XYZ file of C-alpha atoms in Angstrom:
636
model
C -1.900 -8.391 20.852
C 1.549 -7.790 22.482
C 4.420 -9.679 21.637
C 5.234 -12.374 24.036
C 8.502 -12.784 25.759
C 10.602 -16.093 26.282
C 8.731 -18.390 28.276
C 5.454 -17.090 27.703
C 2.204 -18.958 26.236
C -0.478 -18.032 24.129
C -3.374 -19.845 22.634
C -3.518 -20.340 18.925
C -7.189 -18.838 18.702
C -7.978 -14.998 19.128
C -9.464 -14.630 22.360
C -13.084 -12.814 22.824
C -12.964 -9.073 23.444
C -13.249 -8.447 27.206
C -14.161 -5.296 29.245
C -10.562 -4.304 29.538
C -10.020 -4.450 25.497
C -13.228 -2.436 25.293
C -12.315 0.473 27.417
C -8.370 -0.077 26.526
C -6.185 3.293 25.971
C -5.916 4.905 22.691
C -4.394 2.643 19.970
C -0.594 3.198 19.465
C 0.867 4.090 16.220
C 4.548 3.259 14.876
C 4.633 4.858 11.314
C 3.861 8.809 11.711
C 7.092 9.684 13.191
C 8.969 6.334 13.925
C 8.274 6.815 17.603
C 5.554 4.911 19.417
C 2.803 7.481 20.139
C -1.103 7.162 20.913
C -2.969 8.085 17.753
C -4.456 11.200 19.161
C -0.641 12.530 19.571
C 0.508 11.874 16.143
C 1.404 14.423 13.880
C -0.883 13.008 11.151
C -4.420 11.482 10.256
C -4.062 7.796 11.040
C -6.044 4.812 10.144
C -5.415 1.478 11.906
C -6.871 -1.634 10.453
C -6.449 -4.033 13.451
C -6.824 -7.876 13.232
C -10.465 -8.049 14.278
C -11.248 -5.652 11.307
C -9.226 -7.938 8.983
C -10.994 -11.000 10.250
C -14.720 -9.232 10.057
C -13.870 -7.940 6.428
C -14.071 -11.625 4.882
C -11.525 -10.111 2.455
C -9.567 -12.628 0.011
C -7.007 -9.841 -1.288
C -5.293 -7.277 0.715
C -6.430 -4.402 -1.474
C -10.018 -5.112 -0.573
C -9.185 -4.490 2.987
C -7.775 -0.769 2.100
C -11.449 0.108 1.091
C -11.788 0.578 4.877
C -9.352 3.698 4.801
C -11.212 6.891 4.223
C -10.016 8.750 1.097
C -8.416 5.791 -0.535
C -9.171 4.785 -4.139
C -8.853 1.265 -4.752
C -9.795 -0.008 -8.351
C -8.114 -2.164 -10.864
C -6.254 -1.848 -14.303
C -6.961 -5.435 -14.427
C -7.807 -8.269 -12.339
C -4.281 -8.673 -11.300
C -3.296 -5.031 -11.333
C -4.894 -3.245 -8.572
C -4.355 0.653 -8.507
C -4.358 1.978 -4.745
C -3.890 5.546 -3.837
C -4.961 8.083 -1.513
C -6.856 11.156 -2.223
C -6.878 11.100 -6.008
C -4.864 11.104 -9.119
C -5.396 7.217 -9.842
C -3.502 5.631 -12.742
C -2.093 2.211 -13.641
C 0.991 2.805 -11.859
C 0.338 4.652 -8.545
C 3.588 6.456 -8.072
C 2.744 8.954 -5.318
C 2.424 6.672 -2.137
C 4.637 4.562 -0.159
C 3.836 0.940 0.925
C 5.950 -0.744 3.583
C 5.954 -4.333 4.840
C 7.429 -4.684 8.301
C 9.590 -1.430 7.552
C 10.630 -2.618 3.880
C 9.742 -0.504 1.177
C 8.018 -2.387 -1.759
C 7.665 0.685 -4.019
C 8.860 -0.436 -7.414
C 11.792 1.656 -8.886
C 10.969 0.820 -12.515
C 7.495 2.340 -13.105
C 6.610 3.112 -9.472
C 3.629 1.776 -7.437
C 3.252 -1.798 -6.208
C 3.027 -5.166 -7.595
C 0.098 -5.958 -5.123
C -0.564 -9.753 -6.197
C 3.402 -10.518 -5.771
C 3.810 -9.294 -2.566
C 3.567 -12.983 -1.151
C 1.981 -11.705 1.806
C -0.922 -13.801 3.133
C -3.867 -11.910 4.778
C -3.697 -14.739 7.521
C -0.142 -13.204 8.493
C -1.104 -9.701 8.874
C -1.177 -8.431 12.587
C -2.238 -4.718 11.747
C -1.969 -1.957 8.909
C -1.254 1.673 9.617
C -2.302 4.212 7.254
C -1.076 7.712 7.147
C -3.663 9.828 5.361
C -1.408 12.585 4.106
C 2.313 13.072 3.072
C 5.063 11.733 5.574
C 8.265 12.444 3.579
C 9.723 13.947 6.581
C 9.780 10.156 8.127
C 9.867 7.847 5.408
C 11.649 9.784 2.058
C 10.334 10.935 -1.204
C 7.832 8.526 -2.192
C 5.496 8.982 1.023
C 3.819 11.593 -0.975
C 0.258 11.388 -0.683
C 0.149 8.745 2.034
C 1.833 5.612 3.670
C 0.792 2.039 3.852
C 2.366 -0.005 6.493
C 1.670 -3.548 6.919
C 2.765 -4.915 10.157
C 2.922 -8.953 10.248
C 2.318 -11.251 13.224
C 5.048 -12.177 15.574
C 5.450 -15.909 15.323
C 5.206 -16.068 19.272
C 1.281 -14.693 18.812
C 0.321 -17.750 16.556
C 2.174 -20.949 17.665
C 1.114 -24.278 15.969
C 0.055 -25.160 12.623
C -2.758 -23.405 10.606
C -4.298 -24.084 7.233
C -6.749 -21.870 5.193
C -8.613 -22.991 2.135
C -10.760 -20.775 0.179
C -13.107 -21.777 -2.816
C -15.424 -19.598 -5.071
C -16.845 -18.753 -8.303
C -14.832 -17.346 -10.971
C -12.399 -20.327 -10.569
C -11.239 -18.923 -6.933
C -9.060 -21.274 -5.195
C -6.655 -20.415 -2.425
C -4.806 -22.462 0.130
C -2.453 -21.046 3.080
C -0.530 -23.080 4.980
C 1.450 -21.976 8.049
C 3.852 -23.434 10.855
C 5.149 -21.243 13.774
C 6.540 -21.985 16.950
C 9.814 -21.651 19.245
C 13.176 -23.540 19.446
C 14.959 -22.035 22.445
C 15.664 -18.377 21.789
C 14.322 -18.633 18.043
C 10.710 -17.944 16.947
C 9.887 -18.941 13.581
C 6.970 -18.495 11.129
C 6.829 -20.548 7.597
C 3.910 -19.957 5.433
C 3.230 -21.323 2.096
C 0.235 -20.089 -0.181
C -1.248 -20.242 -3.627
C -3.762 -18.128 -5.140
C -5.809 -18.624 -8.422
C -8.872 -17.176 -10.037
C -10.171 -16.479 -13.689
C -10.385 -12.655 -13.726
C -13.058 -10.489 -14.913
C -15.716 -11.585 -17.380
C -14.776 -11.511 -20.934
C -11.043 -10.699 -20.399
C -7.876 -12.428 -20.455
C -6.551 -11.410 -16.893
C -6.777 -14.618 -14.859
C -3.825 -15.348 -12.311
C -2.056 -18.067 -10.731
C 0.563 -17.037 -7.759
C 2.739 -19.342 -5.423
C 4.718 -18.033 -2.549
C 6.841 -18.899 0.364
C 7.111 -16.504 3.184
C 9.469 -16.981 6.379
C 9.989 -15.156 9.535
C 12.638 -15.676 12.048
C 13.268 -13.742 15.390
C 16.237 -14.748 17.554
C 16.698 -13.360 21.016
C 20.552 -12.679 21.274
C 20.441 -11.040 24.765
C 17.475 -10.001 26.975
C 17.817 -6.547 24.917
C 18.696 -7.559 21.726
C 16.795 -9.327 18.528
C 17.952 -10.540 15.200
C 15.113 -10.848 12.771
C 15.182 -12.423 9.198
C 12.149 -11.897 6.778
C 12.574 -13.723 3.672
C 10.309 -14.804 0.807
C 10.174 -16.094 -2.778
C 7.335 -16.996 -5.390
C 6.055 -16.758 -8.868
C 2.961 -15.493 -10.492
C 1.393 -16.325 -13.777
C -1.047 -13.875 -15.384
C -2.892 -13.562 -18.325
C -2.590 -10.015 -20.434
C -3.837 -8.819 -23.723
C -7.234 -8.657 -25.656
C -8.510 -10.960 -28.476
C -8.018 -9.831 -32.116
C -5.644 -6.883 -30.917
C -2.638 -6.531 -32.962
C -0.475 -4.629 -30.710
C -1.600 -6.369 -27.502
C -2.530 -9.929 -28.247
C -3.767 -12.409 -25.760
C -0.882 -14.064 -23.736
C 0.439 -14.909 -20.239
C 3.672 -13.677 -18.507
C 5.280 -14.487 -15.443
C 7.047 -12.700 -12.465
C 9.394 -14.205 -10.153
C 10.195 -12.388 -6.808
C 12.578 -12.913 -3.805
C 13.490 -10.880 -0.727
C 15.697 -10.836 2.228
C 15.323 -8.381 5.038
C 17.601 -8.520 8.014
C 17.127 -6.498 11.270
C 18.952 -5.990 14.246
C 17.147 -4.147 17.115
C 18.145 -3.125 20.543
C 14.876 -2.960 22.523
C 13.544 0.079 24.405
C 15.485 0.743 27.529
C 14.784 3.695 29.934
C 16.204 6.123 27.414
C 17.433 4.804 23.869
C 16.733 2.032 21.289
C 18.149 1.369 17.761
C 17.600 -0.639 14.611
C 20.147 -1.541 11.830
C 18.541 -3.049 8.779
C 19.422 -4.584 5.425
C 16.895 -5.435 2.733
C 17.355 -6.835 -0.815
C 14.389 -7.375 -3.201
C 14.411 -8.606 -6.756
C 11.356 -8.891 -9.403
C 11.744 -10.649 -12.724
C 8.949 -10.275 -15.335
C 9.196 -12.367 -18.570
C 6.591 -10.983 -21.310
C 7.526 -12.027 -24.896
C 5.120 -12.081 -27.868
C 4.785 -11.041 -31.398
C 2.720 -8.431 -32.707
C 1.122 -7.478 -36.231
C 2.424 -4.068 -37.273
C 2.323 -2.561 -40.853
C 2.046 -6.361 -42.337
C 4.892 -7.991 -40.147
C 5.103 -10.034 -37.484
C 7.430 -8.272 -34.930
C 8.791 -9.984 -31.553
C 8.433 -7.897 -28.824
C 10.480 -8.373 -25.430
C 8.732 -6.719 -22.272
C 11.174 -8.452 -19.999
C 11.991 -6.442 -16.895
C 14.237 -7.061 -13.747
C 14.495 -4.747 -10.712
C 16.837 -5.000 -7.754
C 17.009 -2.985 -4.639
C 19.385 -3.069 -1.900
C 18.651 -0.764 1.193
C 20.666 -0.447 4.194
C 19.370 1.950 7.200
C 20.100 2.759 10.592
C 17.556 4.325 13.010
C 18.336 5.425 16.795
C 15.626 6.479 19.401
C 16.277 8.680 22.373
C 14.698 10.104 25.261
C 16.092 13.422 26.287
C 14.840 14.274 29.794
C 11.141 13.686 30.806
C 9.628 15.699 27.885
C 11.812 15.319 25.025
C 11.841 12.420 22.406
C 14.421 12.293 19.430
C 14.711 9.753 16.444
C 17.417 10.073 13.866
C 18.970 7.847 11.215
C 20.015 7.519 7.520
C 20.484 5.076 4.973
C 21.837 4.242 1.367
C 19.719 2.367 -1.422
C 20.709 1.342 -4.681
C 18.074 0.579 -7.425
C 18.770 -1.079 -10.625
C 16.690 -1.947 -13.681
C 17.279 -4.195 -16.639
C 15.225 -3.724 -19.725
C 16.575 -3.201 -23.029
C 13.186 -2.860 -24.597
C 12.393 0.083 -22.084
C 15.841 1.778 -21.975
C 17.490 0.802 -25.184
C 21.505 0.953 -25.165
C 21.181 2.607 -21.847
C 20.115 -0.568 -20.226
C 20.730 -1.451 -17.180
C 19.939 1.909 -15.438
C 20.463 2.759 -12.008
C 20.164 5.529 -9.003
C 21.894 5.715 -5.971
C 20.221 7.560 -3.171
C 21.430 8.700 0.480
C 19.233 9.825 2.959
C 19.344 11.232 6.599
C 16.484 11.921 8.766
C 15.554 13.486 12.329
C 12.408 14.128 14.235
C 12.010 15.844 17.504
C 8.885 15.651 19.944
C 8.591 17.793 22.818
C 5.942 18.357 25.540
C 5.110 21.940 25.867
C 3.519 21.999 29.353
C 0.643 19.444 30.026
C -1.553 19.588 26.906
C 0.859 20.610 23.818
C 2.984 18.188 22.018
C 5.271 19.861 19.217
C 6.781 17.765 16.555
C 9.505 18.652 14.218
C 11.061 16.522 11.596
C 12.794 16.592 8.355
C 14.276 14.271 5.663
C 17.354 15.071 3.648
C 18.086 13.043 0.519
C 20.455 12.980 -2.277
C 19.680 11.172 -5.648
C 22.606 10.675 -8.011
C 20.099 11.473 -10.832
C 17.971 14.087 -9.091
C 20.043 16.050 -6.654
C 19.213 17.169 -3.201
C 15.893 17.385 -1.594
C 14.567 18.447 1.792
C 11.208 17.272 3.318
C 10.245 19.288 6.701
C 7.138 19.013 8.548
C 6.092 20.822 11.671
C 3.112 19.933 13.720
C 1.410 20.862 16.988
C -0.930 18.701 18.997
C -2.965 20.639 21.440
C -5.189 18.474 23.957
C -7.801 21.104 24.388
C -9.630 18.728 26.525
C -8.753 15.221 28.001
C -11.122 13.888 25.179
C -10.448 16.386 22.484
C -6.866 17.135 20.501
C -6.405 19.641 17.840
C -3.756 18.894 15.326
C -2.046 21.702 13.341
C 0.288 20.452 10.532
C 2.346 22.168 7.800
C 4.596 19.991 5.636
C 6.481 19.869 2.386
C 6.863 16.744 0.515
C 9.001 15.550 -2.674
C 8.594 12.735 -4.915
C 11.532 11.604 -6.762
C 10.842 10.320 -10.430
C 10.914 6.810 -10.970
C 13.681 5.592 -13.679
C 11.308 5.098 -16.493
C 10.189 8.773 -16.189
C 13.577 10.112 -16.378
C 15.464 7.314 -18.728
C 12.832 5.616 -20.819
C 13.776 4.969 -24.582
C 11.582 2.557 -26.212
C 11.989 2.727 -29.809
C 11.363 0.229 -32.555
C 13.698 -0.086 -35.551
C 11.966 -1.998 -38.087
C 14.882 -1.635 -40.646
C 15.758 -5.259 -40.347
C 12.126 -6.099 -41.225
C 12.281 -4.358 -44.610
C 10.489 -1.469 -43.539
C 12.186 1.573 -45.391
C 12.384 5.299 -43.774
C 10.561 6.997 -42.428
C 8.424 4.317 -41.301
C 11.116 1.974 -40.130
C 11.675 3.801 -36.786
C 8.591 3.739 -34.265
C 8.988 5.730 -31.121
C 6.885 4.530 -28.070
C 8.743 6.604 -25.006
C 11.523 8.724 -25.479
C 12.456 10.399 -22.097
C 13.802 13.984 -22.424
C 15.477 13.770 -18.865
C 16.217 16.674 -16.736
C 13.146 16.304 -14.637
C 12.890 17.982 -11.258
C 10.867 16.069 -8.319
C 7.450 16.843 -7.636
C 6.885 18.837 -4.464
C 3.695 18.913 -2.470
C 2.713 21.806 0.227
C 0.368 20.274 2.730
C -1.767 22.282 5.498
C -3.915 20.375 7.730
C -6.393 21.311 10.637
C -7.481 18.139 12.512
C -9.420 17.193 15.469
C -9.344 13.813 17.387
C -12.143 13.233 19.686
C -13.242 10.334 21.894
C -16.923 10.400 23.810
C -17.021 8.779 27.177
C -19.702 6.395 27.622
C -20.575 5.842 23.968
C -17.499 4.288 22.853
C -17.191 6.560 19.811
C -13.856 8.066 18.235
C -14.137 10.558 15.531
C -11.177 12.059 13.727
C -11.517 14.911 11.295
C -9.478 17.194 9.148
C -9.768 20.056 6.972
C -6.929 20.209 4.331
C -5.093 21.791 1.686
C -2.878 20.243 -0.799
C -0.899 21.877 -3.929
C 1.391 19.641 -6.058
C 3.914 21.572 -7.981
C 5.501 20.260 -11.111
C 3.073 17.167 -11.577
C 5.073 14.669 -13.833
C 3.033 12.753 -16.422
C 3.059 11.487 -20.074
C 0.474 13.336 -21.746
C -1.390 11.304 -23.971
C -0.158 13.014 -27.117
C 3.378 12.900 -26.067
C 6.131 10.091 -25.982
C 8.109 11.693 -23.006
C 7.439 12.170 -19.436
C 7.305 16.212 -18.461
C 6.182 18.707 -15.953
C 2.580 19.224 -16.479
C 2.319 22.277 -13.882
C 0.424 22.512 -10.691
C -2.483 20.560 -9.188
C -4.476 22.002 -5.926
C -7.297 20.436 -3.779
C -8.947 21.352 -0.666
C -11.259 19.200 1.465
C -12.604 17.754 4.543
C -12.432 14.063 5.652
C -14.140 12.449 8.688
C -13.088 8.960 10.151
C -15.559 7.346 12.813
C -15.111 4.193 15.025
C -18.182 3.179 17.099
C -18.758 0.284 19.531
C -22.136 0.509 20.745
C -21.935 -2.586 22.301
C -19.168 -5.091 23.319
C -20.202 -7.308 20.112
C -20.837 -4.599 17.523
C -18.581 -2.305 15.844
C -19.137 0.216 12.993
C -16.343 2.022 11.103
C -16.445 4.430 8.148
C -15.276 7.595 6.714
C -16.391 10.216 4.205
C -14.067 12.670 2.168
C -15.473 15.657 0.372
C -13.188 17.770 -2.066
C -14.794 21.192 -2.323
C -11.885 22.499 -4.424
C -10.087 20.932 -7.143
C -7.897 22.884 -9.984
C -4.894 22.542 -12.266
C -2.780 24.684 -14.619
C -3.933 22.823 -17.715
C -7.445 21.894 -19.025
C -8.868 20.635 -15.875
C -7.878 16.933 -16.669
C -6.062 16.395 -13.558
C -8.345 18.241 -11.418
C -10.766 15.609 -12.597
C -8.657 12.841 -11.560
C -9.417 13.816 -8.029
C -13.008 12.507 -6.993
C -15.668 14.878 -5.374
C -16.604 12.348 -2.811
C -15.236 9.200 -1.356
C -17.459 7.170 1.162
C -16.583 4.048 2.966
C -18.778 2.173 5.756
C -18.595 -0.960 7.771
C -20.416 -2.879 10.332
C -19.606 -6.072 12.220
C -21.512 -7.781 14.940
C -20.845 -11.031 17.076
C -24.463 -12.100 17.112
C -23.674 -14.994 19.078
C -20.451 -16.619 20.510
C -20.138 -18.501 17.279
C -21.422 -16.216 14.598
C -20.062 -12.782 13.285
C -21.832 -11.002 10.774
C -20.314 -8.064 8.729
C -21.172 -5.717 5.873
C -19.142 -3.072 3.760
C -20.017 -0.671 1.426
C -17.543 1.703 -0.495
C -18.513 4.158 -3.228
C -16.507 7.226 -4.821
C -18.009 9.744 -7.357
C -16.836 10.231 -10.941
C -13.207 10.476 -11.547
C -10.938 10.312 -14.450
C -7.710 8.196 -14.309
C -4.722 10.351 -15.225
C -3.994 7.718 -18.000
C -7.524 6.978 -19.029
C -11.222 7.708 -19.231
C -13.805 8.243 -16.369
C -14.032 5.068 -14.450
C -17.659 4.478 -14.206
C -17.931 2.808 -11.109
C -20.978 5.014 -9.514
C -22.794 2.304 -7.863
C -19.966 1.552 -5.496
C -19.120 -1.875 -3.885
C -21.326 -3.889 -1.373
C -20.007 -6.832 0.527
C -21.519 -9.175 2.975
C -19.659 -12.001 5.251
C -20.470 -14.421 7.862
C -17.907 -16.055 10.090
C -18.901 -19.094 12.312
C -16.641 -20.378 14.791
C -17.065 -24.305 14.726
C -14.823 -24.914 17.874
C -11.735 -23.136 19.466
C -9.439 -23.817 16.345
C -11.857 -24.056 13.423
C -13.537 -21.044 11.519
C -15.812 -21.193 8.537
C -16.461 -17.891 6.429
C -18.730 -16.889 3.397
C -18.336 -13.582 1.620
C -20.342 -12.319 -1.141
C -18.856 -9.357 -2.991
C -20.239 -6.788 -5.255
C -23.906 -7.378 -4.166
C -26.289 -6.183 -7.099
C -23.167 -5.200 -9.039
C -24.163 -2.952 -12.302
C -20.992 -1.260 -13.151
C -17.328 -1.433 -13.713
C -14.139 -1.780 -11.578
C -11.693 0.766 -12.842
C -11.978 0.566 -16.351
C -15.491 1.203 -18.010
C -16.669 1.117 -21.722
C -15.303 4.532 -22.345
C -11.593 3.162 -22.226
C -12.576 0.017 -24.351
C -10.710 1.155 -27.373
C -7.337 1.364 -25.260
C -7.711 -0.941 -22.276
C -9.815 -4.196 -21.411
C -13.304 -3.179 -19.777
C -13.523 -4.562 -16.217
C -17.131 -5.482 -16.034
C -17.983 -6.416 -12.614
C -20.325 -9.314 -11.534
C -21.228 -10.703 -8.028
C -18.455 -13.260 -6.466
C -18.819 -15.338 -3.685
C -16.318 -17.604 -1.927
C -16.272 -19.941 1.446
C -13.267 -19.881 3.604
C -12.424 -22.769 5.939
C -9.337 -22.268 8.367
C -8.287 -24.631 11.162
C -5.577 -24.090 13.808
C -4.172 -27.132 15.443
């Protein structure tokens, strides 16, 4: 849905599909190059999860929606620690994928990855999710390694009025979301308050309770300039540890978070536009407990506080009728406070300076050339350049070939480079040599990981069948993969990992009321420089399918099936999730502003999510069982 200008009105409820919507132009993507372009012209394989797909999914949590993306691995270290990564190499802290919320990176500088339950983002506020399936460091920097997830929230003008969603299910599931959106003169506003609770996996201490407030303000300064404010704060309380475990006892810990994102934009004119933005975010985890060690009760402090300041400028310009250019730069400061993880070095920090440019040029009527690169300087890791070259050839009005060659980098997180977690038990009466226990002792001097990536893609639409296919043949080589070996206390270069495969995505509308979406990834080649451990962390096959049908004006039915073949976690044993995930949903429109939904997840569940019995000596086992919940949402 387009963002409305001053004075325009919209209904609170989403309108039904029309014939115009059905035969609309190709969806537009923003994330591939920072320029608006049709998906067929993007120099990347793209998945767009729109509001229709989000509603039909019946999902309770954001990570469940991401199972609709081909090649995406979605699992859990625990109930409140989802793992989301594209292509392979899953681990507790997924360090190789960038996640953005309205352009703000939520990648964690401490351990990498994303604290998904602490984003403070209600599904009801998401407009669309754009996923770049492949490296995109040329546009978004060093952590855009395996892919990018860009979550774009709904403009307040799209959803005026009040909204309430309540959700109740088994396993202690209880959610409540309240939203007020509207306009006062030139100011559009949206305020959302939300809570989410559940009891976690069976037989585990991984329940969660989360409470958040999220605010968005859009103030139109002039007819071309807008100042936007995104802000949020919240707290979560989560269970951790296992019964009768001396070193990891059962307990609860809390995480507080807050962010402010300020953005000044000049809207697109005939030839140029720009964006100036600043973002600040803070996370503070409090986790203090005692462990039994060598007959002693030793106090442990797992407290961590992270801060990020990020200032950036982006400028977009048309140069003649056939060329567009986007360029910009930024400064980022990351700081982490944790005496336990960094010892006497705490607090630790890094400063990063970046400059980027992307050039798009039409070569004749059928060919688009895209060249882009990102230069970054890290105070800790030095200089890196991530280039990309792509050629899109429209061989036929409904067939586009895509050729991509890219190099991406991943800057190590602060824990990989600087961790120093040592327990000195001298004060507890333990004599040498048993008085010093080393858990992590980073050797330092790491070099960023690099990826060499090649892709041959094909985007095709079929007139009269409402079918869109996107396929790609790809080759990936990661050089200098960084990992902490199971027998080591330090992160180090573990060599190279290579994998090749084919991936297909399909979106099909046989009728105005029915939609099918799915994808399949097959890796036909996987190898590494060591014992095959990292190659085994790339699944042979990944499958996702979804169907939704508006069987009447009031009722929509949907089903989703997601499966991947055997895969080893980088930091654990095989996952054992071979029977897949089957979810069913039904959504009734009670009237123009009220909807009732019922979702059943993990139908006939027999396996485990993420951590199976082979992990039981190290990690809590995640035994799955069917879950169901009912959702009532009202707009008024």
